[in-house]
Amino acid sequence: MTKGTADYFEPLVDALGQSGVRHSPAELHGVICGLLSTGSGGHDAELLGVLGAHAELGGQWPATVSSTLLTLRDLAAEGLAGDDMELVLLLPDDAEELGQRVAALAQWCEGFLVGFGTGSAGLRDSELPAGLQEALSDLAAISQVGLPEENSDDEESMFAQIAEHTRMAALMVFTEMVMARERKARGDTPPVTH
């Protein structure tokens, strides 16, 4: 992976603005990851259609934007399914103001919940394992987080911890929804823990 996920943020901000889309790259990346965590979003037209509907796009995505969104989908799919848990959230660079990064993290979580809800339509919360419900509840809480009042080291540290918790919650949702379904389809039994 020569180009990291963060390298796509600013160019996508510009491209979305030129397309008249007011949603942030972080939110759209969250939608992508939420869809993927349900086993959806793998087909290009499906993914672009869901993202277009979410962004209330009048028409089709410009070629450069659709290409970037599909690349981000592929990177997210690798990160979610990889053995090394390499999912990278699409957020502003660490050099950006903390408030901007916190807002983007909240937008990412909101997008993830939209993508998850779209991909798991018809599935009731009561049908989900307790751990999965808790992860989704955490993401919902983070989507409502307030902006920090200062840029202290403590606030930076807290942001890093919350961003990592968000990343791990997304990986957990994917594991519970997609990987468990694949294991079941293959007839694999989960490992016994003592």
mmCIF file with all atom_site columns, C-alpha atoms in Angstrom, residues 38 49 58 61 68 113 152 171 174:
data_model
loop_
_atom_site.group_PDB
_atom_site.id
_atom_site.type_symbol
_atom_site.label_atom_id
_atom_site.label_alt_id
_atom_site.label_comp_id
_atom_site.label_asym_id
_atom_site.label_entity_id
_atom_site.label_seq_id
_atom_site.pdbx_PDB_ins_code
_atom_site.Cartn_x
_atom_site.Cartn_y
_atom_site.Cartn_z
_atom_site.occupancy
_atom_site.B_iso_or_equiv
_atom_site.pdbx_formal_charge
_atom_site.auth_seq_id
_atom_site.auth_comp_id
_atom_site.auth_asym_id
_atom_site.auth_atom_id
_atom_site.pdbx_PDB_model_num
ATOM 1 C CA . THR A 1 38  ? -22.326 -6.343 6.709  1.00 0.00 ? 38  THR A CA 1
ATOM 2 C CA . GLY A 1 49  ? -25.415 4.122  -5.615 1.00 0.00 ? 49  GLY A CA 1
ATOM 3 C CA . GLY A 1 58  ? -28.086 14.590 -8.391 1.00 0.00 ? 58  GLY A CA 1
ATOM 4 C CA . TRP A 1 61  ? -20.293 10.730 -9.324 1.00 0.00 ? 61  TRP A CA 1
ATOM 5 C CA . THR A 1 68  ? -11.251 7.487  -5.318 1.00 0.00 ? 68  THR A CA 1
ATOM 6 C CA . LEU A 1 113 ? -23.968 3.498  11.332 1.00 0.00 ? 113 LEU A CA 1
ATOM 7 C CA . SER A 1 152 ? -3.999  20.170 25.220 1.00 0.00 ? 152 SER A CA 1
ATOM 8 C CA . LEU A 1 171 ? -13.228 -4.348 13.115 1.00 0.00 ? 171 LEU A CA 1
ATOM 9 C CA . PHE A 1 174 ? -16.967 -6.794 10.632 1.00 0.00 ? 174 PHE A CA 1
#
